[in-house]
Amino acid sequence: MAIVSIIAIDGPAASGKSTLGFRLAEALGYLYFDTGLMYRAVTWLVLDRHIAITNQAAVTLLAEEIPIDVSPPSLADGRACDVVVDHRDITWEIRKPEIEINVSMVSAYPGVREALTLQQRRIGLRGRVVMVGRDIGTIVLPDADIKIYLDASAEERAHRRHQEITARGGKVNYEDILAKVIERDRIDSTRVVAPLKPAQDAVIIDSDHLDADTVFEKVFDLCKS
Ligand code: DC
């Protein structure tokens, strides 16, 4: 059926990349790899060790030296995979607000990006993989067979995040989420190294008026054609 082996999905925060990537990997029987969780895991480590987030050298050293173990899910609690660092399961820890606030700064450090990009590339080049992030089609796997750039307006993405959190019983303000989405976009797309942008040969999909099923069908068709 599918002849493509390496699929890169990029796009801004909360554009639906993870949902699309996970479904696609499942349908193709490929590995799903969310690179954002590596940046989140480094951020968690920095905070856990009480290292100043502004200490670029110390943050970079952690990214270079501490293995981030990503493996298939060991629990059926909604996780796409297990994330283990320092023998601690941090799968849910890395989704907390304090990580969201600091991860953009950590992921803008060139040394951190270099260390994580090398690991991601090694995994990606084995093939049969759907890799999701911000710079997969441009930097990590520029020779990917298919590159998707999944976009949506900041308002639509904030709306989706808001629904997601309230569905889990959380209490959040839409305006606050929108402000955070806009701020993360700004940092992710203006950083010097590997800024968020579509690869020249990416297929750009604007999902503002498309539901998750339609986006999936579109991309699945692309993979088969
Ligand atoms: O996709 P996410 O929200 O889990 O990503 C967390 C952060 O990591 C986000 O601020 C952007 C950054 N990131 C990145 O710079 N490059 C990637 N390939 C993946 C994520």
Short mmCIF file of N, CA, C and O and ligand atoms in Angstrom, two decimals, residues 10 13 17 34-37 39-40 95 100 103-104 107 113 120 132-136 140 161 184 188 191 194, ligand 1:
data_model
loop_
_atom_site.label_atom_id
_atom_site.label_comp_id
_atom_site.label_asym_id
_atom_site.label_seq_id
_atom_site.Cartn_x
_atom_site.Cartn_y
_atom_site.Cartn_z
N ASP A 10 5.03 19.35 10.26
CA ASP A 10 5.40 20.54 11.04
C ASP A 10 4.19 21.47 11.13
O ASP A 10 3.22 21.32 10.39
N ALA A 13 2.01 25.50 17.37
CA ALA A 13 1.42 24.83 18.54
C ALA A 13 -0.09 24.67 18.35
O ALA A 13 -0.76 25.57 17.85
N LYS A 17 -1.18 18.69 14.83
CA LYS A 17 -0.10 17.83 14.30
C LYS A 17 -0.04 16.46 14.99
O LYS A 17 0.10 15.45 14.34
N ASP A 34 7.03 12.27 18.32
CA ASP A 34 6.72 13.67 18.58
C ASP A 34 7.98 14.34 19.14
O ASP A 34 8.35 14.11 20.29
N THR A 35 8.64 15.16 18.32
CA THR A 35 9.93 15.74 18.75
C THR A 35 9.76 16.82 19.82
O THR A 35 10.68 17.10 20.58
N GLY A 36 8.56 17.41 19.90
CA GLY A 36 8.30 18.44 20.91
C GLY A 36 8.54 17.92 22.31
O GLY A 36 8.98 18.65 23.21
N LEU A 37 8.25 16.62 22.50
CA LEU A 37 8.40 16.10 23.87
C LEU A 37 9.87 16.07 24.31
O LEU A 37 10.16 16.11 25.51
N TYR A 39 12.07 18.51 23.65
CA TYR A 39 12.32 19.88 24.15
C TYR A 39 11.63 20.06 25.50
O TYR A 39 12.16 20.71 26.41
N ARG A 40 10.46 19.46 25.63
CA ARG A 40 9.74 19.53 26.91
C ARG A 40 10.50 18.78 28.00
O ARG A 40 10.57 19.24 29.15
N ARG A 95 3.57 18.11 30.28
CA ARG A 95 2.41 18.82 29.71
C ARG A 95 1.96 19.95 30.62
O ARG A 95 0.99 20.62 30.33
N GLU A 100 5.18 24.64 29.55
CA GLU A 100 4.71 25.44 28.41
C GLU A 100 5.34 26.84 28.43
O GLU A 100 5.72 27.38 27.39
N VAL A 103 9.41 26.30 27.66
CA VAL A 103 9.98 25.45 26.61
C VAL A 103 10.43 26.22 25.36
O VAL A 103 11.40 25.83 24.72
N SER A 104 9.76 27.31 25.05
CA SER A 104 10.16 28.05 23.85
C SER A 104 11.57 28.61 24.00
O SER A 104 12.35 28.65 23.03
N SER A 107 14.06 25.74 23.66
CA SER A 107 14.17 25.22 22.30
C SER A 107 14.78 26.25 21.33
O SER A 107 15.04 25.93 20.17
N ARG A 113 19.23 22.54 20.32
CA ARG A 113 18.67 22.07 19.05
C ARG A 113 19.61 21.09 18.36
O ARG A 113 19.19 20.07 17.83
N GLN A 120 17.07 12.96 16.79
CA GLN A 120 15.85 12.82 15.98
C GLN A 120 16.17 12.30 14.58
O GLN A 120 15.48 11.45 14.04
N VAL A 132 6.94 14.44 14.01
CA VAL A 132 6.15 15.66 14.16
C VAL A 132 6.96 16.72 14.91
O VAL A 132 7.63 16.40 15.89
N GLY A 133 6.91 17.98 14.45
CA GLY A 133 7.64 19.04 15.16
C GLY A 133 7.47 20.39 14.52
O GLY A 133 6.37 20.77 14.08
N ARG A 134 8.57 21.15 14.49
CA ARG A 134 8.55 22.50 13.90
C ARG A 134 9.51 22.61 12.73
O ARG A 134 9.35 23.45 11.85
N ASP A 135 10.57 21.78 12.76
CA ASP A 135 11.66 21.91 11.78
C ASP A 135 12.01 20.56 11.15
O ASP A 135 13.12 20.35 10.71
N ILE A 136 11.05 19.66 11.13
CA ILE A 136 11.35 18.31 10.63
C ILE A 136 11.62 18.35 9.12
O ILE A 136 12.62 17.84 8.63
N VAL A 140 15.58 18.68 10.23
CA VAL A 140 15.85 17.33 10.77
C VAL A 140 15.89 16.30 9.65
O VAL A 140 16.84 15.52 9.54
N ARG A 161 -7.49 24.25 22.08
CA ARG A 161 -6.78 24.00 23.36
C ARG A 161 -7.74 24.20 24.55
O ARG A 161 -7.75 23.42 25.49
N ARG A 184 3.99 31.98 21.90
CA ARG A 184 4.81 30.84 21.47
C ARG A 184 5.08 30.88 19.97
O ARG A 184 6.17 30.59 19.52
N ASP A 188 8.76 30.85 18.48
CA ASP A 188 9.11 29.72 17.60
C ASP A 188 9.47 30.19 16.19
O ASP A 188 10.33 29.60 15.53
N ARG A 191 13.02 32.74 16.13
CA ARG A 191 14.34 32.34 16.64
C ARG A 191 15.32 32.20 15.48
O ARG A 191 14.91 31.94 14.33
N ALA A 194 16.68 27.31 13.09
CA ALA A 194 15.53 26.46 12.76
C ALA A 194 14.18 27.07 13.15
O ALA A 194 13.40 26.46 13.88
O1 DC B 1 4.86 20.58 19.85
P1 DC B 1 5.06 20.98 21.29
O2 DC B 1 4.08 22.02 21.76
O3 DC B 1 5.10 19.82 22.23
O4 DC B 1 6.52 21.66 21.32
C1 DC B 1 7.08 22.16 22.49
C2 DC B 1 8.09 23.24 22.16
O5 DC B 1 9.22 22.69 21.49
C3 DC B 1 7.58 24.39 21.29
O6 DC B 1 7.83 25.62 21.95
C4 DC B 1 8.38 24.35 20.04
C5 DC B 1 9.53 23.43 20.34
N1 DC B 1 9.83 22.51 19.26
C6 DC B 1 10.83 22.87 18.38
O7 DC B 1 11.39 23.96 18.50
N2 DC B 1 11.20 22.01 17.40
C7 DC B 1 10.59 20.83 17.25
N3 DC B 1 10.98 20.01 16.27
C8 DC B 1 9.55 20.46 18.13
C9 DC B 1 9.18 21.34 19.11
#
